Amino acid sequence: MEHLNSRIGEAAGQTGVTASTQSQRFRTVWKSVKRDKYLYMLLLPILVYYVVFKYTPMFGEVIAFKNYRFADGIWGSKWVGLKHFERLFTSPDFFNVLKNTLLLNVYSIVFAFPVPIVLAILLNEVRIEWYKRTIQNLLYIPHFISWVVLGGIVIALLSPSTGIVNTVMKSLGMEPIYFMASNFWWPIMFILSGIWQSAGWGTILYLAAMAGIDPQLYEAAKIDGAGKLRRIWHITLPGIRSTIAILLILRVGQMMDVGFEHIFILQNKAVYEVSNVISTYVYHVGLEGSQYSYTTALGLFQSIIGLILIVGVNKIIKAMGENGLW
């Protein structure tokens, strides 16, 4: 009995110590919050944005399991379970849309993802400051132009009758090509226009990472007789490897998504077979066809696959010795 009482006393003492420690931690956290309250107030609008526009709409995902009608509302609509998912996975349109989405993203990762890295390395090697800044500004400009404008420029340049590309081809004795109406050429033009719009802006992060590399490493390599290519391979690329890994994780996480504006502006009925992706399919079927529950099921599937991809790639990157997102 005495032994039991002593054990109970020890447990009570440990509980008291734990409660005291937690209370002390709470006071420390509260003191730091009071001290930095103005910094937290700056963070408040961002938190409100994510709560209102990102997390609150997640409650609407329930209509993927209902036969949603405006008149009945979200909670009053009839529950149908997995009916919309069964329709989704038996629809030939879904598999074509999924294939197009994945293919365009794979092309983008293979051909577009390395371009900002190459541009950043080239800019990093430029020693004439005014020339470097001019090139940077010219590369950044397309990022600030709407896809409505950029898409119009692309279509005008590639027009078979008046476009400058086909005009040059005609002057060389070649036949004009209907770039935007060809199932072969459309994906190529899509990727090239995406590189034109985003590659310059993407160099900012890599140039910032390169700025953190110790210049003495380049000096030592130069003394040892290493040329520019060897310095890039053995110093610059390892120095930005962690940045590349993080951006690759984020990019793979978007494998189930293709920018709606980019696709929608360049898309036409002649190339639906290769250009109809999840975002445009949701627009046509969900908004224009008023099939909200069906396209919500598709959006939920898209989000789950995206989550699986980003978690999987993060684990692979960490297994390779790099720091992941978490």
mmCIF file of C-alpha atoms in Angstrom, residues 3-245:
data_model
loop_
_atom_site.group_PDB
_atom_site.id
_atom_site.type_symbol
_atom_site.label_atom_id
_atom_site.label_comp_id
_atom_site.label_asym_id
_atom_site.label_seq_id
_atom_site.Cartn_x
_atom_site.Cartn_y
_atom_site.Cartn_z
ATOM 1 C CA HIS A 3 4.495 1.583 -2.458
ATOM 2 C CA LEU A 4 1.229 2.307 -4.293
ATOM 3 C CA ASN A 5 0.796 5.605 -2.466
ATOM 4 C CA SER A 6 4.357 6.645 -3.352
ATOM 5 C CA ARG A 7 3.748 5.853 -7.049
ATOM 6 C CA ILE A 8 0.544 7.890 -6.997
ATOM 7 C CA GLY A 9 2.438 10.741 -5.360
ATOM 8 C CA GLU A 10 5.162 10.595 -8.016
ATOM 9 C CA ALA A 11 2.570 10.582 -10.830
ATOM 10 C CA ALA A 12 0.784 13.558 -9.269
ATOM 11 C CA GLY A 13 4.113 15.376 -8.960
ATOM 12 C CA GLN A 14 4.959 14.684 -12.618
ATOM 13 C CA THR A 15 1.501 15.887 -13.682
ATOM 14 C CA GLY A 16 2.034 19.058 -11.690
ATOM 15 C CA VAL A 17 5.448 19.619 -13.299
ATOM 16 C CA THR A 18 3.988 19.017 -16.775
ATOM 17 C CA ALA A 19 1.127 21.450 -16.152
ATOM 18 C CA SER A 20 3.583 24.006 -14.808
ATOM 19 C CA THR A 21 5.826 23.588 -17.881
ATOM 20 C CA GLN A 22 2.888 23.975 -20.256
ATOM 21 C CA SER A 23 1.701 27.047 -18.398
ATOM 22 C CA GLN A 24 5.185 28.545 -18.596
ATOM 23 C CA ARG A 25 5.359 27.832 -22.340
ATOM 24 C CA PHE A 26 1.969 29.442 -22.857
ATOM 25 C CA ARG A 27 3.069 32.567 -20.980
ATOM 26 C CA THR A 28 6.265 32.726 -23.067
ATOM 27 C CA VAL A 29 4.315 32.391 -26.333
ATOM 28 C CA TRP A 30 1.749 34.977 -25.237
ATOM 29 C CA LYS A 31 4.518 37.378 -24.233
ATOM 30 C CA SER A 32 6.156 37.031 -27.675
ATOM 31 C CA VAL A 33 2.769 37.573 -29.376
ATOM 32 C CA LYS A 34 2.191 40.763 -27.367
ATOM 33 C CA ARG A 35 5.702 41.945 -28.162
ATOM 34 C CA ASP A 36 5.352 41.349 -31.920
ATOM 35 C CA LYS A 37 1.623 42.147 -32.188
ATOM 36 C CA TYR A 38 2.111 44.567 -35.095
ATOM 37 C CA LEU A 39 3.963 41.939 -37.119
ATOM 38 C CA TYR A 40 1.130 39.473 -36.484
ATOM 39 C CA MET A 41 -1.367 42.137 -37.566
ATOM 40 C CA LEU A 42 0.478 42.308 -40.913
ATOM 41 C CA LEU A 43 0.010 38.549 -41.201
ATOM 42 C CA LEU A 44 -3.725 38.753 -40.426
ATOM 43 C CA PRO A 45 -4.957 39.703 -43.951
ATOM 44 C CA ILE A 46 -3.103 36.696 -45.424
ATOM 45 C CA LEU A 47 -4.698 34.362 -42.871
ATOM 46 C CA VAL A 48 -8.143 35.832 -43.589
ATOM 47 C CA TYR A 49 -7.577 35.381 -47.338
ATOM 48 C CA TYR A 50 -6.690 31.695 -46.958
ATOM 49 C CA VAL A 51 -9.561 31.013 -44.545
ATOM 50 C CA VAL A 52 -12.174 32.744 -46.709
ATOM 51 C CA PHE A 53 -11.028 31.725 -50.192
ATOM 52 C CA LYS A 54 -9.151 28.439 -49.625
ATOM 53 C CA TYR A 55 -10.460 26.611 -46.549
ATOM 54 C CA THR A 56 -14.101 27.728 -46.261
ATOM 55 C CA PRO A 57 -14.960 26.626 -49.858
ATOM 56 C CA MET A 58 -13.743 23.122 -48.959
ATOM 57 C CA PHE A 59 -17.101 22.544 -47.228
ATOM 58 C CA GLY A 60 -18.666 22.757 -50.698
ATOM 59 C CA GLU A 61 -16.829 19.566 -51.727
ATOM 60 C CA VAL A 62 -19.744 17.672 -50.201
ATOM 61 C CA ILE A 63 -21.778 18.308 -53.380
ATOM 62 C CA ALA A 64 -19.526 15.742 -55.114
ATOM 63 C CA PHE A 65 -21.574 13.171 -53.173
ATOM 64 C CA LYS A 66 -24.956 14.853 -53.796
ATOM 65 C CA ASN A 67 -27.231 15.619 -56.715
ATOM 66 C CA TYR A 68 -26.833 19.351 -56.255
ATOM 67 C CA ARG A 69 -29.677 21.689 -57.198
ATOM 68 C CA PHE A 70 -29.756 25.446 -56.686
ATOM 69 C CA ALA A 71 -33.304 25.272 -55.360
ATOM 70 C CA ASP A 72 -32.395 22.757 -52.627
ATOM 71 C CA GLY A 73 -29.014 24.225 -51.672
ATOM 72 C CA ILE A 74 -25.905 22.317 -50.616
ATOM 73 C CA TRP A 75 -27.348 20.645 -47.521
ATOM 74 C CA GLY A 76 -30.844 20.098 -48.925
ATOM 75 C CA SER A 77 -29.742 18.343 -52.128
ATOM 76 C CA LYS A 78 -30.239 14.590 -52.431
ATOM 77 C CA TRP A 79 -27.353 12.354 -51.295
ATOM 78 C CA VAL A 80 -26.174 10.030 -54.108
ATOM 79 C CA GLY A 81 -22.900 8.695 -52.673
ATOM 80 C CA LEU A 82 -20.260 7.730 -55.247
ATOM 81 C CA LYS A 83 -22.557 8.013 -58.274
ATOM 82 C CA HIS A 84 -20.643 10.927 -59.831
ATOM 83 C CA PHE A 85 -17.285 9.211 -59.294
ATOM 84 C CA GLU A 86 -18.595 6.072 -61.032
ATOM 85 C CA ARG A 87 -19.713 8.205 -63.969
ATOM 86 C CA LEU A 88 -16.339 9.972 -63.964
ATOM 87 C CA PHE A 89 -14.263 6.792 -64.117
ATOM 88 C CA THR A 90 -16.417 5.266 -66.874
ATOM 89 C CA SER A 91 -16.445 8.371 -69.076
ATOM 90 C CA PRO A 92 -14.150 8.304 -72.172
ATOM 91 C CA ASP A 93 -14.016 12.118 -72.051
ATOM 92 C CA PHE A 94 -12.474 11.979 -68.572
ATOM 93 C CA PHE A 95 -9.582 9.752 -69.653
ATOM 94 C CA ASN A 96 -8.856 11.934 -72.686
ATOM 95 C CA VAL A 97 -8.888 15.055 -70.499
ATOM 96 C CA LEU A 98 -6.671 13.370 -67.894
ATOM 97 C CA LYS A 99 -4.219 12.259 -70.585
ATOM 98 C CA ASN A 100 -3.990 15.770 -72.059
ATOM 99 C CA THR A 101 -3.480 17.332 -68.619
ATOM 100 C CA LEU A 102 -0.683 14.934 -67.688
ATOM 101 C CA LEU A 103 1.035 15.116 -71.098
ATOM 102 C CA LEU A 104 1.103 18.927 -71.184
ATOM 103 C CA ASN A 105 2.508 18.991 -67.642
ATOM 104 C CA VAL A 106 5.149 16.378 -68.477
ATOM 105 C CA TYR A 107 6.181 18.407 -71.543
ATOM 106 C CA SER A 108 6.322 21.506 -69.370
ATOM 107 C CA ILE A 109 8.555 19.854 -66.748
ATOM 108 C CA VAL A 110 10.890 18.327 -69.345
ATOM 109 C CA PHE A 111 11.227 21.345 -71.640
ATOM 110 C CA ALA A 112 10.113 24.442 -69.671
ATOM 111 C CA PHE A 113 11.326 23.756 -66.120
ATOM 112 C CA PRO A 114 15.080 23.806 -66.986
ATOM 113 C CA VAL A 115 14.845 27.068 -69.000
ATOM 114 C CA PRO A 116 14.858 29.486 -66.000
ATOM 115 C CA ILE A 117 17.846 27.593 -64.564
ATOM 116 C CA VAL A 118 19.792 27.974 -67.820
ATOM 117 C CA LEU A 119 18.824 31.659 -68.132
ATOM 118 C CA ALA A 120 19.829 32.351 -64.523
ATOM 119 C CA ILE A 121 23.226 30.693 -65.053
ATOM 120 C CA LEU A 122 23.809 32.718 -68.235
ATOM 121 C CA LEU A 123 22.782 35.973 -66.541
ATOM 122 C CA ASN A 124 24.972 35.167 -63.557
ATOM 123 C CA GLU A 125 27.985 34.973 -65.864
ATOM 124 C CA VAL A 126 27.333 38.431 -67.382
ATOM 125 C CA ARG A 127 29.716 40.995 -65.891
ATOM 126 C CA ILE A 128 28.485 44.148 -67.692
ATOM 127 C CA GLU A 129 25.911 45.407 -65.202
ATOM 128 C CA TRP A 130 23.777 47.624 -67.470
ATOM 129 C CA TYR A 131 23.561 44.900 -70.118
ATOM 130 C CA LYS A 132 22.581 42.321 -67.492
ATOM 131 C CA ARG A 133 19.803 44.556 -66.097
ATOM 132 C CA THR A 134 18.465 45.307 -69.591
ATOM 133 C CA ILE A 135 18.246 41.619 -70.481
ATOM 134 C CA GLN A 136 16.590 40.834 -67.139
ATOM 135 C CA ASN A 137 13.941 43.514 -67.649
ATOM 136 C CA LEU A 138 13.194 42.291 -71.184
ATOM 137 C CA LEU A 139 12.826 38.730 -69.892
ATOM 138 C CA TYR A 140 10.513 39.797 -67.042
ATOM 139 C CA ILE A 141 8.087 41.883 -69.145
ATOM 140 C CA PRO A 142 5.919 38.993 -70.533
ATOM 141 C CA HIS A 143 5.104 37.877 -66.974
ATOM 142 C CA PHE A 144 3.194 41.116 -66.358
ATOM 143 C CA ILE A 145 1.115 40.870 -69.534
ATOM 144 C CA SER A 146 -2.301 39.169 -69.403
ATOM 145 C CA TRP A 147 -2.744 35.899 -71.285
ATOM 146 C CA VAL A 148 -5.574 37.572 -73.189
ATOM 147 C CA VAL A 149 -2.974 39.896 -74.742
ATOM 148 C CA LEU A 150 -0.163 37.331 -74.976
ATOM 149 C CA GLY A 151 -2.486 34.738 -76.511
ATOM 150 C CA GLY A 152 -3.612 37.264 -79.113
ATOM 151 C CA ILE A 153 0.034 38.020 -79.962
ATOM 152 C CA VAL A 154 0.845 34.303 -80.311
ATOM 153 C CA ILE A 155 -2.171 33.668 -82.549
ATOM 154 C CA ALA A 156 -1.345 36.724 -84.684
ATOM 155 C CA LEU A 157 2.311 35.692 -85.083
ATOM 156 C CA LEU A 158 1.335 32.160 -86.125
ATOM 157 C CA SER A 159 -1.562 33.078 -88.413
ATOM 158 C CA PRO A 160 -1.281 31.087 -91.695
ATOM 159 C CA SER A 161 -2.249 34.106 -93.809
ATOM 160 C CA THR A 162 -0.865 37.214 -92.048
ATOM 161 C CA GLY A 163 1.453 35.882 -89.344
ATOM 162 C CA ILE A 164 5.135 36.785 -89.565
ATOM 163 C CA VAL A 165 6.254 33.164 -89.056
ATOM 164 C CA ASN A 166 4.316 31.856 -92.058
ATOM 165 C CA THR A 167 5.225 34.944 -94.089
ATOM 166 C CA VAL A 168 8.919 34.132 -93.621
ATOM 167 C CA MET A 169 8.256 30.473 -94.455
ATOM 168 C CA LYS A 170 6.448 31.459 -97.670
ATOM 169 C CA SER A 171 9.354 33.707 -98.677
ATOM 170 C CA LEU A 172 11.649 30.677 -98.300
ATOM 171 C CA GLY A 173 9.404 28.608 -100.595
ATOM 172 C CA MET A 174 7.811 26.582 -97.779
ATOM 173 C CA GLU A 175 4.134 25.780 -97.330
ATOM 174 C CA PRO A 176 2.302 27.671 -94.535
ATOM 175 C CA ILE A 177 1.503 25.688 -91.393
ATOM 176 C CA TYR A 178 -1.747 26.003 -89.443
ATOM 177 C CA PHE A 179 0.050 25.909 -86.093
ATOM 178 C CA MET A 180 -2.988 26.584 -83.891
ATOM 179 C CA ALA A 181 -5.227 24.121 -85.756
ATOM 180 C CA SER A 182 -2.802 21.181 -85.829
ATOM 181 C CA ASN A 183 -2.872 18.426 -83.182
ATOM 182 C CA PHE A 184 0.887 18.055 -83.641
ATOM 183 C CA TRP A 185 1.921 21.717 -83.517
ATOM 184 C CA TRP A 186 -0.547 23.026 -80.919
ATOM 185 C CA PRO A 187 1.140 21.405 -77.847
ATOM 186 C CA ILE A 188 4.539 22.666 -79.079
ATOM 187 C CA MET A 189 3.229 26.228 -79.413
ATOM 188 C CA PHE A 190 1.561 25.927 -76.008
ATOM 189 C CA ILE A 191 4.846 24.968 -74.305
ATOM 190 C CA LEU A 192 6.877 27.609 -76.174
ATOM 191 C CA SER A 193 4.398 30.367 -75.312
ATOM 192 C CA GLY A 194 4.479 29.241 -71.664
ATOM 193 C CA ILE A 195 8.287 29.460 -71.652
ATOM 194 C CA TRP A 196 8.125 32.930 -73.189
ATOM 195 C CA GLN A 197 5.702 34.113 -70.511
ATOM 196 C CA SER A 198 7.203 32.604 -67.356
ATOM 197 C CA ALA A 199 10.883 31.735 -67.899
ATOM 198 C CA GLY A 200 12.241 35.224 -67.232
ATOM 199 C CA TRP A 201 10.293 35.605 -64.013
ATOM 200 C CA GLY A 202 11.424 32.163 -62.865
ATOM 201 C CA THR A 203 15.070 33.244 -63.000
ATOM 202 C CA ILE A 204 14.586 35.531 -59.971
ATOM 203 C CA LEU A 205 14.652 32.702 -57.413
ATOM 204 C CA TYR A 206 17.673 31.035 -58.995
ATOM 205 C CA LEU A 207 19.617 34.303 -59.221
ATOM 206 C CA ALA A 208 18.819 34.949 -55.545
ATOM 207 C CA ALA A 209 20.119 31.470 -54.670
ATOM 208 C CA MET A 210 23.282 32.078 -56.720
ATOM 209 C CA ALA A 211 23.869 35.346 -54.847
ATOM 210 C CA GLY A 212 24.250 33.282 -51.664
ATOM 211 C CA ILE A 213 27.134 31.191 -53.043
ATOM 212 C CA ASP A 214 30.500 32.122 -51.521
ATOM 213 C CA PRO A 215 32.563 34.005 -54.178
ATOM 214 C CA GLN A 216 35.737 32.524 -52.688
ATOM 215 C CA LEU A 217 34.694 29.132 -54.085
ATOM 216 C CA TYR A 218 34.841 30.571 -57.612
ATOM 217 C CA GLU A 219 38.189 32.226 -56.856
ATOM 218 C CA ALA A 220 39.680 28.978 -55.573
ATOM 219 C CA ALA A 221 38.362 27.026 -58.561
ATOM 220 C CA LYS A 222 39.789 29.652 -60.924
ATOM 221 C CA ILE A 223 43.207 29.385 -59.300
ATOM 222 C CA ASP A 224 43.040 25.600 -59.671
ATOM 223 C CA GLY A 225 42.489 26.079 -63.411
ATOM 224 C CA ALA A 226 38.765 25.277 -63.607
ATOM 225 C CA GLY A 227 37.058 26.811 -66.643
ATOM 226 C CA LYS A 228 33.600 28.391 -66.678
ATOM 227 C CA LEU A 229 31.763 25.172 -67.436
ATOM 228 C CA ARG A 230 33.517 23.319 -64.625
ATOM 229 C CA ARG A 231 32.770 26.171 -62.184
ATOM 230 C CA ILE A 232 29.120 26.087 -63.187
ATOM 231 C CA TRP A 233 28.941 22.298 -62.857
ATOM 232 C CA HIS A 234 30.822 21.953 -59.560
ATOM 233 C CA ILE A 235 29.890 25.200 -57.768
ATOM 234 C CA THR A 236 26.837 26.954 -59.223
ATOM 235 C CA LEU A 237 24.568 23.946 -59.752
ATOM 236 C CA PRO A 238 25.313 22.358 -56.332
ATOM 237 C CA GLY A 239 24.762 25.801 -54.775
ATOM 238 C CA ILE A 240 21.211 26.064 -56.144
ATOM 239 C CA ARG A 241 20.359 22.360 -55.914
ATOM 240 C CA SER A 242 18.084 22.781 -52.882
ATOM 241 C CA THR A 243 16.170 25.591 -54.611
ATOM 242 C CA ILE A 244 15.730 23.428 -57.708
ATOM 243 C CA ALA A 245 14.479 20.550 -55.525
#
